[in-house]
Short mmCIF file of C-alpha atoms in Angstrom, two decimals:
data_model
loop_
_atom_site.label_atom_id
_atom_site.label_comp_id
_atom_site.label_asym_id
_atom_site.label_seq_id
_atom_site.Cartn_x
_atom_site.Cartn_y
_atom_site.Cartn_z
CA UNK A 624 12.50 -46.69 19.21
CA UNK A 625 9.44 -44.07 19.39
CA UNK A 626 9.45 -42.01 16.74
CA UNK A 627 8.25 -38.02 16.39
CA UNK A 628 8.04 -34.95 13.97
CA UNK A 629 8.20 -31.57 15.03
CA UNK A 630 7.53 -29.27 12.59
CA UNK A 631 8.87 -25.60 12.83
CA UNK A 632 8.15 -22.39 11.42
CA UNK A 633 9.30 -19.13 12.77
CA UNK A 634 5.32 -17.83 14.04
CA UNK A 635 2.44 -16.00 13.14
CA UNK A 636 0.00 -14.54 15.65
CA UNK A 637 -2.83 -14.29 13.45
CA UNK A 638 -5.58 -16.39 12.28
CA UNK A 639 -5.37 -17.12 8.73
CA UNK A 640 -1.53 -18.34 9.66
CA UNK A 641 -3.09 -20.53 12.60
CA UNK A 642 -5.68 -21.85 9.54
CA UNK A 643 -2.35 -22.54 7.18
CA UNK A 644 -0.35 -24.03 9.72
CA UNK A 645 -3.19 -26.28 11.20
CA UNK A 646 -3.73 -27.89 7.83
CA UNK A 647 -0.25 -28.17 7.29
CA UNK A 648 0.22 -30.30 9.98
CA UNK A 649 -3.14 -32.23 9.09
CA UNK A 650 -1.08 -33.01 5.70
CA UNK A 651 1.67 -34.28 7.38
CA UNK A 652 -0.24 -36.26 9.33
CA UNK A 653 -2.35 -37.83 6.92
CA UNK A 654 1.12 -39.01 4.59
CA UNK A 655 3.05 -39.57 8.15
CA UNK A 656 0.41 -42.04 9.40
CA UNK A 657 1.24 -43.40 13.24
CA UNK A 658 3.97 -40.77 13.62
CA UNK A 659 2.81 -38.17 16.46
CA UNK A 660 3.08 -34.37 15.25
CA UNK A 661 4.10 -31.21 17.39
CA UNK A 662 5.09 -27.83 16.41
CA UNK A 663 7.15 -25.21 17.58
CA UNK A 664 8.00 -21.14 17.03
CA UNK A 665 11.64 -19.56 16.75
CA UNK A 666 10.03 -16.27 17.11
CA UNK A 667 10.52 -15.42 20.51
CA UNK A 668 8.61 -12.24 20.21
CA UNK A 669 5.86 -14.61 18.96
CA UNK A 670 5.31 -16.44 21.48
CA UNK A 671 5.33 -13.98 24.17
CA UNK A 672 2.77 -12.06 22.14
CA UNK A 673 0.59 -15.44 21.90
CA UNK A 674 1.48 -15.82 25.62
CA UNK A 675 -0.07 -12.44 26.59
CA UNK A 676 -2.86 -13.93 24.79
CA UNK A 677 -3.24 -17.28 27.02
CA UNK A 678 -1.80 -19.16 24.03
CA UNK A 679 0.99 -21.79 24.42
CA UNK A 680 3.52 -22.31 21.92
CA UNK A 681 7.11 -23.87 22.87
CA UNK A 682 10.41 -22.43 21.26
CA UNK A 683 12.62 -25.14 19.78
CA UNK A 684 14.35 -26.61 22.74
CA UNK A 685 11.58 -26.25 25.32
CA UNK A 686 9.07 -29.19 22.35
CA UNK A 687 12.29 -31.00 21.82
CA UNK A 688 12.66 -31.00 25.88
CA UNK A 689 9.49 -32.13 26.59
CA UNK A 690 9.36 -35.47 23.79
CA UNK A 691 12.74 -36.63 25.36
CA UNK A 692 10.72 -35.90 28.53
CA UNK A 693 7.86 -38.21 27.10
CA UNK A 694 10.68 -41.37 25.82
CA UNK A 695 10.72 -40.10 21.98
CA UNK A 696 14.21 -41.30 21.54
CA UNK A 697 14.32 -40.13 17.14
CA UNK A 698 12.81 -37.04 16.08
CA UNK A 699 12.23 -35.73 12.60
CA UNK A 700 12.66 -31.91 12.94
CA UNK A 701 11.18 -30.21 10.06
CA UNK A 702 12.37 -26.69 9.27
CA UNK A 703 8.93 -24.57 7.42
CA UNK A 704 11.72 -21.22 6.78
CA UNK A 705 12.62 -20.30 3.29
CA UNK A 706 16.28 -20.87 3.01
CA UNK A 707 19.27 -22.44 5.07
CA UNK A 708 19.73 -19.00 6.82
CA UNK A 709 20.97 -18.12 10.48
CA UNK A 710 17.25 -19.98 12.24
CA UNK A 711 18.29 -22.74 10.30
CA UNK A 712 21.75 -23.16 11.32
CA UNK A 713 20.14 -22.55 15.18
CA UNK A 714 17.52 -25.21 14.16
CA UNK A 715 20.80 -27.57 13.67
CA UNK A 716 22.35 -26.57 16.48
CA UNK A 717 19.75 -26.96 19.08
CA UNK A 718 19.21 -30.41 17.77
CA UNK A 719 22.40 -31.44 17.91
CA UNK A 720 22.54 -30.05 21.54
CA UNK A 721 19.67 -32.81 22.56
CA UNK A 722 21.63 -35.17 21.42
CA UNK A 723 24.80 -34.83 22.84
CA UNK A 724 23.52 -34.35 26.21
CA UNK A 725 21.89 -37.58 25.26
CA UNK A 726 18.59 -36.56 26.12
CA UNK A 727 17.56 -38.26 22.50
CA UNK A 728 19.14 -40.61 20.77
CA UNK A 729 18.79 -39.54 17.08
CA UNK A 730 17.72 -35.87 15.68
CA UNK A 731 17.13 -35.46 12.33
CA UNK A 732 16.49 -31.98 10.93
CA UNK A 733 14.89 -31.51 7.61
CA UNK A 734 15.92 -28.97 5.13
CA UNK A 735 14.05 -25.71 4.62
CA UNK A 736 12.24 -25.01 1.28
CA UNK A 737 15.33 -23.66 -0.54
CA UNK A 738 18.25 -26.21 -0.26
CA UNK A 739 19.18 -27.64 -3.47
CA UNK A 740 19.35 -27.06 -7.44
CA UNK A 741 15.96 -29.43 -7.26
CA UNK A 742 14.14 -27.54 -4.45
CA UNK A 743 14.99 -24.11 -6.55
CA UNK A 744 13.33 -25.76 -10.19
CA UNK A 745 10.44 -27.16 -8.16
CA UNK A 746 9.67 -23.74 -6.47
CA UNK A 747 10.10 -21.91 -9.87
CA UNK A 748 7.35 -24.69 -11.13
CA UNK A 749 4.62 -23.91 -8.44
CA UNK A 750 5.28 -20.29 -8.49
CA UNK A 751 4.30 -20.24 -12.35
CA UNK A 752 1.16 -22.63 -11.23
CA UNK A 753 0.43 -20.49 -8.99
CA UNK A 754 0.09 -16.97 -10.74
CA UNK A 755 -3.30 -15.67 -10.62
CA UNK A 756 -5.12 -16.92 -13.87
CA UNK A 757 -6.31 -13.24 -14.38
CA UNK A 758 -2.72 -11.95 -14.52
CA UNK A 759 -2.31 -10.72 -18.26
CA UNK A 760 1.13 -11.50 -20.01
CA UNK A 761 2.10 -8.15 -19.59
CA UNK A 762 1.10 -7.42 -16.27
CA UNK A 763 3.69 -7.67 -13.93
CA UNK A 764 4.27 -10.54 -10.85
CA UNK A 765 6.11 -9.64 -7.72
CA UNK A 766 7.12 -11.93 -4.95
CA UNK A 767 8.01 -9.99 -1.51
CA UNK A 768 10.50 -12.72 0.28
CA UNK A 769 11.72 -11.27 3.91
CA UNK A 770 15.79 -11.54 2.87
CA UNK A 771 19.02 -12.31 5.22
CA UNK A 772 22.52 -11.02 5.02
CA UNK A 773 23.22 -14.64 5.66
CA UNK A 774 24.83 -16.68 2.56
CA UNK A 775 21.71 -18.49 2.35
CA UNK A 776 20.05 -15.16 0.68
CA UNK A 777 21.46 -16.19 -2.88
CA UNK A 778 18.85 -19.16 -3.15
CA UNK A 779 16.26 -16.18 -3.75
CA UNK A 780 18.71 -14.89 -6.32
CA UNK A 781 18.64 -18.37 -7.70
CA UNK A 782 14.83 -18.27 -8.14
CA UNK A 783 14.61 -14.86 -9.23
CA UNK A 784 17.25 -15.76 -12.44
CA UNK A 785 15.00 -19.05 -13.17
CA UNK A 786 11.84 -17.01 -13.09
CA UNK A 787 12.80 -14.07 -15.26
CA UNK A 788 13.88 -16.61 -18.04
CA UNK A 789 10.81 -18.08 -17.79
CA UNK A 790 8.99 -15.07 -17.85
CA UNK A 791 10.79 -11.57 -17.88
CA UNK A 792 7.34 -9.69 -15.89
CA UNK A 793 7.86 -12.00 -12.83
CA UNK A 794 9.66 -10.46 -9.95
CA UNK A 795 11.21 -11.92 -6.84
CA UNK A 796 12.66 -9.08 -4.41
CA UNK A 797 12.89 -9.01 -0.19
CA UNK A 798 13.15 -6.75 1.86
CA UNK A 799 16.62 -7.41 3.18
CA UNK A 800 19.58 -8.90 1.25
CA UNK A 801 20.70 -7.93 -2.35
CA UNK A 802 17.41 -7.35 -4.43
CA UNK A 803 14.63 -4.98 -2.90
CA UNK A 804 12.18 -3.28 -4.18
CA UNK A 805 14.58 -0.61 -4.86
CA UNK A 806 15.82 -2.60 -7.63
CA UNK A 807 12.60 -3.71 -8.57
CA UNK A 808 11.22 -0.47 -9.49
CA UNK A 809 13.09 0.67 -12.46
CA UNK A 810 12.85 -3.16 -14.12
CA UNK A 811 9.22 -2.18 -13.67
CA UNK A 812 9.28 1.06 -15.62
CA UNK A 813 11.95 -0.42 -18.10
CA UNK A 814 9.25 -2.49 -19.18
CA UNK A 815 6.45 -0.36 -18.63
CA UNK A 816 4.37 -2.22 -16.47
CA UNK A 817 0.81 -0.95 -15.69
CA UNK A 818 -0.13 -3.37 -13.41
CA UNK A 819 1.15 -5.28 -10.95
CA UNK A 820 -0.33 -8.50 -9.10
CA UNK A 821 1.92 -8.26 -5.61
CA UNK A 822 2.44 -11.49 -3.86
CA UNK A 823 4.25 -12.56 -0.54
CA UNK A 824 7.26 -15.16 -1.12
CA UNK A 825 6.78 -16.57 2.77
CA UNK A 826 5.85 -19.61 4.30
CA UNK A 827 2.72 -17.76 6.55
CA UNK A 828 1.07 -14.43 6.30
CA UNK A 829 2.07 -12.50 9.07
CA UNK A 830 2.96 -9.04 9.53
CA UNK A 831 5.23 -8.70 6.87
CA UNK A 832 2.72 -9.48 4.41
CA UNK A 833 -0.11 -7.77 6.01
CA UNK A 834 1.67 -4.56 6.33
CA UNK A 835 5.26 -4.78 4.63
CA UNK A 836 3.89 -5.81 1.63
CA UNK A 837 0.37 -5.02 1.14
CA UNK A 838 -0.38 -2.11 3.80
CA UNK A 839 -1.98 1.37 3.53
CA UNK A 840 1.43 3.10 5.22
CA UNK A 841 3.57 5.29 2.55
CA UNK A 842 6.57 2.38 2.99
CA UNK A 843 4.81 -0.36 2.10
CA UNK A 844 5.64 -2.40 -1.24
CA UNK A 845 1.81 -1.84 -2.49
CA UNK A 846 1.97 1.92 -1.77
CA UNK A 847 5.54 2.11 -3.14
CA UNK A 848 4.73 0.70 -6.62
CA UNK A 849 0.90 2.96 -6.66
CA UNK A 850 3.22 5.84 -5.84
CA UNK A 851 5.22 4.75 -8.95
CA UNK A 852 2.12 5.30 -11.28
CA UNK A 853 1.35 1.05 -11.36
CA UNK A 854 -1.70 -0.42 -10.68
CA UNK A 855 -1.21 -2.72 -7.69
CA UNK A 856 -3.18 -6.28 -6.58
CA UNK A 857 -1.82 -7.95 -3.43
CA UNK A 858 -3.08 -11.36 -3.31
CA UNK A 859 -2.34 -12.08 0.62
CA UNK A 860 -1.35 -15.75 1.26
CA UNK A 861 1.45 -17.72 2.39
CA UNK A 862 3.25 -20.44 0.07
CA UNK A 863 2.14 -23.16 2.93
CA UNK A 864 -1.50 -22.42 1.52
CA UNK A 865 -0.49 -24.27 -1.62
CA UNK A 866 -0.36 -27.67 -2.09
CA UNK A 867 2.95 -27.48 -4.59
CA UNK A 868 5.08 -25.38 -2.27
CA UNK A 869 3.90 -27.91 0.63
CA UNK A 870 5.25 -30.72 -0.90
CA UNK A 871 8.45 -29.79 -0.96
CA UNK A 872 8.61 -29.86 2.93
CA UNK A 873 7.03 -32.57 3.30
CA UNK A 874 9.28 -34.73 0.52
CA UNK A 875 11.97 -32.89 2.89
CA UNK A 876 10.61 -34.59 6.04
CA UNK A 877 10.01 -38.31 4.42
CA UNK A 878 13.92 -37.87 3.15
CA UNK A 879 14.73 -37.01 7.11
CA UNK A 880 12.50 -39.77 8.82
CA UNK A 881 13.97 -42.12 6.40
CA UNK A 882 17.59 -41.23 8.13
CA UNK A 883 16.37 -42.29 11.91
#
């Protein structure tokens, strides 16, 4: 038996998400001691972009590939994506494929962040850790997620419900799936909200944050709630740059190696 993790996220090409993902792996090297470590994109349009840019990052099948290649016979796959939506169900699949070709002998895929009743309460618990300790009681919170028409999209529905009866000013919205910002707005003004610390509910910061959420153009969610008359804060980073969120994934992954 050699054993392997390879941990996968769906891409950044920018250098704070390089930073995040970089220590993320450290981490799960450090509590994964003796297990070797590789990571791979789902973005395609990632990693041509980082391939344009002399930078080498293999899709899902191609890392898998290569450790069968190089006698791994069980892999840990760990999913870094939100929820069990459609790159998670490919995640699956394209294990699975490996292993009945019998190219490995044992593929284990971890779950994503959202996957359980427990996952849900321990996200709600570092999100509330998490809040900037500057953020005033009635200053609003929102979370910009990215969203799926997939089934999986209720787990952010799921958070959202926890978090509002925790606290009624924190938001969770995406910007696909069944609450946007669209529906964030008026709960904003129903509770007239002056200020508004906006943060990004995803596992890097990539483009979405840096321009979906927190850029200058008229569509963004920062311009959005400034055109609404609210003060607006984006606090740009990625969930993987907290310890709290972090574990989760990586209690995910020490479930999954425990099942090779």
């Amino acid at each position: 038996m050699k054993k392997g993790i390879l941990l996968v996220a769906f891409g950044a090409n920018n250098l704070q998400a390089h930073q995040t993902l970089r220590l993320l792996d450290e981490r799960v090297r450090s509590r994964f001691d003796g297990v070797n470590v590789r990571l791979a994109f789902t973005s395609e349009l990632i990693r041509d972009r980082l391939a344009a840019q002399r930078v080498k990052r293999d899709s899902v099948v191609k890392a898998l590939e290569k450790m069968a290649f190089e006698n791994y016979t069980h892999i840990a796959v760990q999913s870094l994506h939100i929820i069990p939506g459609v790159e998670y169900e490919d995640l699956c699949a394209h294990a699975k494929t490996l292993v009945t070709s019998s190219r490995l002998q044992n593929v284990s895929v971890g779950a994503p962040l959202l996957n359980s009743e427990k996952d849900i309460a321990q996200v709600v618990s570092a999100i509330i850790r998490h809040i900037p300790p500057s953020r005033k009681a009635e200053e609003g919170v929102v979370f910009m997620g990215h969203g799926s028409s997939h089934e999986g999209d209720s787990c952010y529905d799921a958070v959202y419900q926890q978090l509002q009866q925790i606290d009624p000013n924190i938001f969770l919205g995406t910007m696909d799936g069944n609450h946007t910002l669209e529906h964030i707005l008026p709960e904003l003004a129903d509770r007239d909200i002056k200020r508004v610390w906006l943060m990004p509910f995803l596992s890097v910061v990539g483009r979405h944050a840096r321009n979906d959420m927190a850029g200058s153009d008229d569509d963004s969610w920062k311009s959005q709630i400034e055109a609404a008359g609210i003060r607006c804060t984006p606090m740009v980073l990625g969930l993987a740059e907290y310890s709290s969120f972090v574990d989760i994934w990586l209690d995910h992954l020490e479930a999954t190696l425990r099942l090779l």
